[in-house]
mmCIF file of C-alpha atoms in Angstrom:
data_model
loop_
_atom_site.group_PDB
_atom_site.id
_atom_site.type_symbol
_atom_site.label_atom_id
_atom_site.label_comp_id
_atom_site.label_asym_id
_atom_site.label_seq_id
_atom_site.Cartn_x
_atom_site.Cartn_y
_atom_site.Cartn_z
ATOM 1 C CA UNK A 191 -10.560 4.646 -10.781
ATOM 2 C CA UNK A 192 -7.992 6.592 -8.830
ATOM 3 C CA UNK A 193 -5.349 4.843 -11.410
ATOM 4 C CA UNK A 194 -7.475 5.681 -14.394
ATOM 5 C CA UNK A 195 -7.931 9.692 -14.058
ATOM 6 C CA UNK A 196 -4.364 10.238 -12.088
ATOM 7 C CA UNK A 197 -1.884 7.551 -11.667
ATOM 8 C CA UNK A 198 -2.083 6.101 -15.136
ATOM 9 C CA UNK A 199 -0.965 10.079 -16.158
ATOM 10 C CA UNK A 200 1.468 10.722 -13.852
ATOM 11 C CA UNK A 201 3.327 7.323 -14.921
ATOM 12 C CA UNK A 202 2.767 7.858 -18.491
ATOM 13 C CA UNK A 203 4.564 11.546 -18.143
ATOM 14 C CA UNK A 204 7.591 10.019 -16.020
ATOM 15 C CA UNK A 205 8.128 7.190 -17.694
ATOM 16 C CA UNK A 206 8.340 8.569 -21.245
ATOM 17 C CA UNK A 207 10.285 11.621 -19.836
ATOM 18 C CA UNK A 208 12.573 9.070 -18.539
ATOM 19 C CA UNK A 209 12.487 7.325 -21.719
ATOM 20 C CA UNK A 210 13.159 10.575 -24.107
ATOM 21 C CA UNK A 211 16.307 11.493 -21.616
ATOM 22 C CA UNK A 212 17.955 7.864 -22.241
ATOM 23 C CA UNK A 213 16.922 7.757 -25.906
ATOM 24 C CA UNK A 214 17.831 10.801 -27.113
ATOM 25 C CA UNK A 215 21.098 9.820 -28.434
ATOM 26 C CA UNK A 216 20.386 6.730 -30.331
ATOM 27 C CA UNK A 217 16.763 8.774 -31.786
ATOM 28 C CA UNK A 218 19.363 11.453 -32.866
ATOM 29 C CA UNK A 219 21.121 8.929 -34.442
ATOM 30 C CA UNK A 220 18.204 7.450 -35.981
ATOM 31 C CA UNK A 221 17.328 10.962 -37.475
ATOM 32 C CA UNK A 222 20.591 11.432 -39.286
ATOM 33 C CA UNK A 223 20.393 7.768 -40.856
ATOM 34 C CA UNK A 224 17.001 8.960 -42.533
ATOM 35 C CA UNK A 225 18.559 12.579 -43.469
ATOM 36 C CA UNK A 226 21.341 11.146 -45.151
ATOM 37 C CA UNK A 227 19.487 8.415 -46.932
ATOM 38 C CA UNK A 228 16.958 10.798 -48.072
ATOM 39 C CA UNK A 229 16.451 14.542 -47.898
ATOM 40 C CA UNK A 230 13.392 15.494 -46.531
ATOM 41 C CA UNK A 231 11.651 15.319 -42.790
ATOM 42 C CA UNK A 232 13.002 13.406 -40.523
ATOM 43 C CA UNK A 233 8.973 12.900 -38.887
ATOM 44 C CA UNK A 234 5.927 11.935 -40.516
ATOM 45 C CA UNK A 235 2.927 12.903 -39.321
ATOM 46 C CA UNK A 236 -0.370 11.347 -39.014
ATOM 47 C CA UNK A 237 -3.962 12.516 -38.174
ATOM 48 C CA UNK A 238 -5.188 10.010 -36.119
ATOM 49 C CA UNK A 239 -7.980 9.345 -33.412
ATOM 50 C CA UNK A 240 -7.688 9.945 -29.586
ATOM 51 C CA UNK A 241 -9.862 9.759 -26.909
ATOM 52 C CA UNK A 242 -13.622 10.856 -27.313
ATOM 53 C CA UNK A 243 -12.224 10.731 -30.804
ATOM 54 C CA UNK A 244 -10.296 13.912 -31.189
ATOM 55 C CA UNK A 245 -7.970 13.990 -34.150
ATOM 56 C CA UNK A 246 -4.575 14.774 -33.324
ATOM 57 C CA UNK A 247 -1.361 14.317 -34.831
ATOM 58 C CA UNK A 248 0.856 11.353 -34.578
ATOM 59 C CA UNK A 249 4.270 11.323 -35.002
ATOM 60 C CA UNK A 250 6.749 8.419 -36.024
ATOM 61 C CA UNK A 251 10.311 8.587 -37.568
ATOM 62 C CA UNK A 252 10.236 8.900 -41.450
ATOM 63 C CA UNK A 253 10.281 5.062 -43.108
ATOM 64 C CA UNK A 254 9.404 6.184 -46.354
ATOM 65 C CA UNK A 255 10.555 8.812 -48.952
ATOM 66 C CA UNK A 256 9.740 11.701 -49.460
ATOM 67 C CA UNK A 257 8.452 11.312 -53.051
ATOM 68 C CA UNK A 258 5.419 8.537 -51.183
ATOM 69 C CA UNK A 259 1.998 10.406 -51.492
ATOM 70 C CA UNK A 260 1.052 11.913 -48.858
ATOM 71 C CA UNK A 261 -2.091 10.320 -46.652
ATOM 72 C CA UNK A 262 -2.453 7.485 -49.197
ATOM 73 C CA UNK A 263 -2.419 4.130 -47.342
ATOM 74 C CA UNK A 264 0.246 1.776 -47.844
ATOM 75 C CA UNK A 265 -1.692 -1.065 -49.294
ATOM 76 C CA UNK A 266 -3.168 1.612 -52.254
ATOM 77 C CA UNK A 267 0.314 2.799 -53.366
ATOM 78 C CA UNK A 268 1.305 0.471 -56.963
ATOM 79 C CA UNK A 269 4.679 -1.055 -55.631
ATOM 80 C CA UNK A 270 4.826 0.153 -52.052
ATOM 81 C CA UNK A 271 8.349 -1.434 -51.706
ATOM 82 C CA UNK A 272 10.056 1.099 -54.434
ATOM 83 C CA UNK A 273 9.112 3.972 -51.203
ATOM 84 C CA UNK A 274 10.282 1.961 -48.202
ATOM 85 C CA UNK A 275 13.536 3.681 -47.368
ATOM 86 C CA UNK A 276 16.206 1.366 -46.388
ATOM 87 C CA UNK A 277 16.548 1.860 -43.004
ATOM 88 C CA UNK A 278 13.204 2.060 -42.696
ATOM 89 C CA UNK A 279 12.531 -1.515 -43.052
ATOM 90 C CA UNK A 280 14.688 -2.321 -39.751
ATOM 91 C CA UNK A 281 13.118 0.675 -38.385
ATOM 92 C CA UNK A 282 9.175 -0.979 -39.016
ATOM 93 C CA UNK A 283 10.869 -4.351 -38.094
ATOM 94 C CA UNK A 284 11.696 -3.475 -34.404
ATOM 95 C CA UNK A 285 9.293 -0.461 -34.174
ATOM 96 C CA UNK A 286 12.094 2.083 -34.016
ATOM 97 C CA UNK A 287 9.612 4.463 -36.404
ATOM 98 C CA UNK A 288 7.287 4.272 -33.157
ATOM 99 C CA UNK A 289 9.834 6.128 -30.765
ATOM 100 C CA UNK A 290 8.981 10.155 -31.889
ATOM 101 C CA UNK A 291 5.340 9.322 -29.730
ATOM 102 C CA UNK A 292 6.623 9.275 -26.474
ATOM 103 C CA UNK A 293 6.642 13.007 -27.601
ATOM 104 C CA UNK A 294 3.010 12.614 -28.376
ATOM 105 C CA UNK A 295 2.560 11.183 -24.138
ATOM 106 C CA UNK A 296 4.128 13.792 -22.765
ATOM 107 C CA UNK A 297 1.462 16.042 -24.892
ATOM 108 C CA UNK A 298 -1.110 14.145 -23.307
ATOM 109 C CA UNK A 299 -2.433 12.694 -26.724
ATOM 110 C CA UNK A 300 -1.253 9.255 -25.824
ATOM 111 C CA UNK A 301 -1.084 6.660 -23.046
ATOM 112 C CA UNK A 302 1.823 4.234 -22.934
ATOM 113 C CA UNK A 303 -0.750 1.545 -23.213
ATOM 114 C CA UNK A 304 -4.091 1.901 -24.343
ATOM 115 C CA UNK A 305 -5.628 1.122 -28.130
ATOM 116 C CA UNK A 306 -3.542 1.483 -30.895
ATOM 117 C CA UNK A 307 -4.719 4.947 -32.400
ATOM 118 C CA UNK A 308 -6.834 4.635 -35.809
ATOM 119 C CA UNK A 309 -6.499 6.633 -38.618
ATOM 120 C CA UNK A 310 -9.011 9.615 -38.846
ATOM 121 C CA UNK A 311 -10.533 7.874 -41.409
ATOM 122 C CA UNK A 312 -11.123 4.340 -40.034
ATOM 123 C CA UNK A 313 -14.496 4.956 -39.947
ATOM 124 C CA UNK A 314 -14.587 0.618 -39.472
ATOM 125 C CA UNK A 315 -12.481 0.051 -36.803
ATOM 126 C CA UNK A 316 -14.050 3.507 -34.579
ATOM 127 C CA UNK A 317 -17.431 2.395 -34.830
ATOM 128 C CA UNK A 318 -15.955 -1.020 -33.536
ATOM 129 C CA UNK A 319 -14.460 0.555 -30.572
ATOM 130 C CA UNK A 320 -17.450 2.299 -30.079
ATOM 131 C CA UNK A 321 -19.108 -0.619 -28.867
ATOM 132 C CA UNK A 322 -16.906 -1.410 -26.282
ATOM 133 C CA UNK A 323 -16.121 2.277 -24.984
ATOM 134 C CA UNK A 324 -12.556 2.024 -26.523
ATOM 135 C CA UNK A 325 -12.691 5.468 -27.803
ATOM 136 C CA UNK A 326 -13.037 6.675 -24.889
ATOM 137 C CA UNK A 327 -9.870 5.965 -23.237
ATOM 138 C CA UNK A 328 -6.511 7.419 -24.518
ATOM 139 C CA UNK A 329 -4.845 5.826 -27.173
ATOM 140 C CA UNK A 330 -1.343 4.011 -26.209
ATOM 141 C CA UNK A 331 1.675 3.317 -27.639
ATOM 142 C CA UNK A 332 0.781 -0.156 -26.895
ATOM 143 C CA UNK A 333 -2.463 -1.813 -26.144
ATOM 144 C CA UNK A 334 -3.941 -5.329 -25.223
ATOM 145 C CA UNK A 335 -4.771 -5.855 -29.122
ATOM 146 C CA UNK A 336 -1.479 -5.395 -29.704
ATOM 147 C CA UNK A 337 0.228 -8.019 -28.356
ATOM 148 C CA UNK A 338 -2.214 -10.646 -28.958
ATOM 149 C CA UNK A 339 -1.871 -10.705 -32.594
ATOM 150 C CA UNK A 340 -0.806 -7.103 -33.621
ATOM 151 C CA UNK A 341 -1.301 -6.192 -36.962
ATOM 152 C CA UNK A 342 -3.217 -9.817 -37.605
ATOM 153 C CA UNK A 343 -6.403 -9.000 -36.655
ATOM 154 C CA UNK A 344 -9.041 -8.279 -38.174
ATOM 155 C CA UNK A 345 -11.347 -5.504 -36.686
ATOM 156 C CA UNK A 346 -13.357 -6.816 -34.855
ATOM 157 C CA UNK A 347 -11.105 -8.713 -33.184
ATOM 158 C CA UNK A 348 -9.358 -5.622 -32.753
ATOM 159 C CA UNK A 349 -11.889 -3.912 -31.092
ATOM 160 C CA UNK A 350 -12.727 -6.927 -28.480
ATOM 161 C CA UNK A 351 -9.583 -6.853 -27.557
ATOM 162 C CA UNK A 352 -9.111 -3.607 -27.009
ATOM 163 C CA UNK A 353 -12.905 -3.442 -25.235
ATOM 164 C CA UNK A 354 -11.205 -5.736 -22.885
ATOM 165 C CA UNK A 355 -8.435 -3.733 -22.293
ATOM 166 C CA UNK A 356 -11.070 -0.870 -20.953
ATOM 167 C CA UNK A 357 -12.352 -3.380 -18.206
ATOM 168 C CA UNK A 358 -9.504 -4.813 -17.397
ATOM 169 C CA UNK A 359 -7.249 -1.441 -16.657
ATOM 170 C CA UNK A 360 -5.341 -1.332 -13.691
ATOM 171 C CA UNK A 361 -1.164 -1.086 -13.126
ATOM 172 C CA UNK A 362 -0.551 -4.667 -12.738
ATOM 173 C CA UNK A 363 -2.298 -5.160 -16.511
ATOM 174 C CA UNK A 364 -0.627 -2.306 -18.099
ATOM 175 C CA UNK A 365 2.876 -3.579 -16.407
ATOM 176 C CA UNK A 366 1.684 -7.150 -18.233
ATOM 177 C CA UNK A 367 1.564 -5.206 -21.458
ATOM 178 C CA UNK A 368 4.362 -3.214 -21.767
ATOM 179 C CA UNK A 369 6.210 -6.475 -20.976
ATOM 180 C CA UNK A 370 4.182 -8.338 -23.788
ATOM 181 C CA UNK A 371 5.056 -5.160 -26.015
ATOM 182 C CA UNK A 372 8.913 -5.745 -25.456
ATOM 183 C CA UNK A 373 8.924 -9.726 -26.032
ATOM 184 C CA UNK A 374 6.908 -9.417 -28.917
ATOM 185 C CA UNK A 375 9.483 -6.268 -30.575
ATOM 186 C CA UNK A 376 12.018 -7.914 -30.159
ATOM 187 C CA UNK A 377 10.943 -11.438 -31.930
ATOM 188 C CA UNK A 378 8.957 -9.371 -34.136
ATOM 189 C CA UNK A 379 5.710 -11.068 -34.097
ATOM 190 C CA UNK A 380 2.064 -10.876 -35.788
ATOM 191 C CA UNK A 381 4.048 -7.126 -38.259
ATOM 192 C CA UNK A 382 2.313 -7.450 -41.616
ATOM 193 C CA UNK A 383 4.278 -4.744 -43.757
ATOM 194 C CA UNK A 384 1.330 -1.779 -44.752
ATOM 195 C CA UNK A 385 -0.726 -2.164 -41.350
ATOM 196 C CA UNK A 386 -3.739 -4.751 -40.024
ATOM 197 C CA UNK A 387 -6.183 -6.786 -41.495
ATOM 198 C CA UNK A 388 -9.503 -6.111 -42.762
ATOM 199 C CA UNK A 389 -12.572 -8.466 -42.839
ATOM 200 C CA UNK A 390 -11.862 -8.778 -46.004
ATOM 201 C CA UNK A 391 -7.842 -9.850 -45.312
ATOM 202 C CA UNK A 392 -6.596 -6.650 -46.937
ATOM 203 C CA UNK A 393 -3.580 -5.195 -44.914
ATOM 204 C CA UNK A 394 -4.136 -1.456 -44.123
ATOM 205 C CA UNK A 395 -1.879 0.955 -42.154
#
């Protein structure tokens, strides 16, 4: 309990401070690729689902242009491909888009590991988590779900996963899954382009 409500915080705020200080450079560099490539923000923003589900907003690097409509799901847009920018498919590849939300930890909206946040309107997988307490926990930049099949599960799945994740949080488990996190970046695993599954098999963001 004591690393729930006070360790698990005061990690989360060193290590992405830590994190922003050594990144800075190459996320500045990442900023001008996407200005350059196309004029417009270099963030997007999304409202999406934190703990006691509060909506707040998310922030990742730009991957798509700036003509994409706005808060329409990937898998909706008629030839998502023609928006991806071209950087952006490197950046989605090795979840460089991801970076801006160690700015959203050091807010306190986010956990470096916890469930992956849902989209405000996700209705689905958030009455999922509900049965496991899952929305009750800050959302991470990485979670238990995440590294045991990422974006290739389907909800419910999902939502076991991250149920588990609830029970089983302590340091040594969160260590486990940011180490999981980095293996599985870095070979790329279980990224379907446009988001998760659906029971249906649909891919949403």
């Amino acid at each position: 309990m004591l690393y729930k409500y006070f360790f698990k915080r005061l990690l989360d705020l060193v290590l992405s401070l830590i994190a922003l200080i050594i990144l800075i450079i190459p996320m500045i560099i990442f900023a001008l690729i996407i200005k350059f490539e196309d004029r417009g923000a270099i963030f997007f923003t999304q409202r999406r689902v934190g703990i006691h589900k509060k909506i707040f907003n998310m922030y990742k690097f730009r991957s798509m242009k700036s003509s994409t409509p706005h808060d329409t799901p990937t898998h909706l847009l008629n030839d998502p491909e023609k928006y991806l920018l071209r950087c952006g498919k490197w950046m989605r590849k090795y979840s460089i888009d991801e970076l801006p939300q160690l700015i959203n930890i050091l807010k306190g909206d986010m956990s470096i590991v916890g469930p992956r946040p849902a989209l405000y309107n996700q209705y689905d997988l958030i009455a999922e988590r509900d049965k496991y307490n899952a929305n009750d926990i800050k959302p991470g930049l990485t979670g238990w779900a995440q590294i045991n099949g990422r974006d290739e599960l389907e909800i419910d799945v999902k939502a076991k996963f991250d149920g588990e994740y609830v029970k089983r949080m302590s340091f040594i488990f969160d260590c486990k899954c940011v180490l999981k996190t980095i293996s599985g970046v870095i070979r790329h695993e279980g990224v379907i382009e446009g988001g998760y599954k659906n029971k249906n098999g649909n891919s949403i963001i």
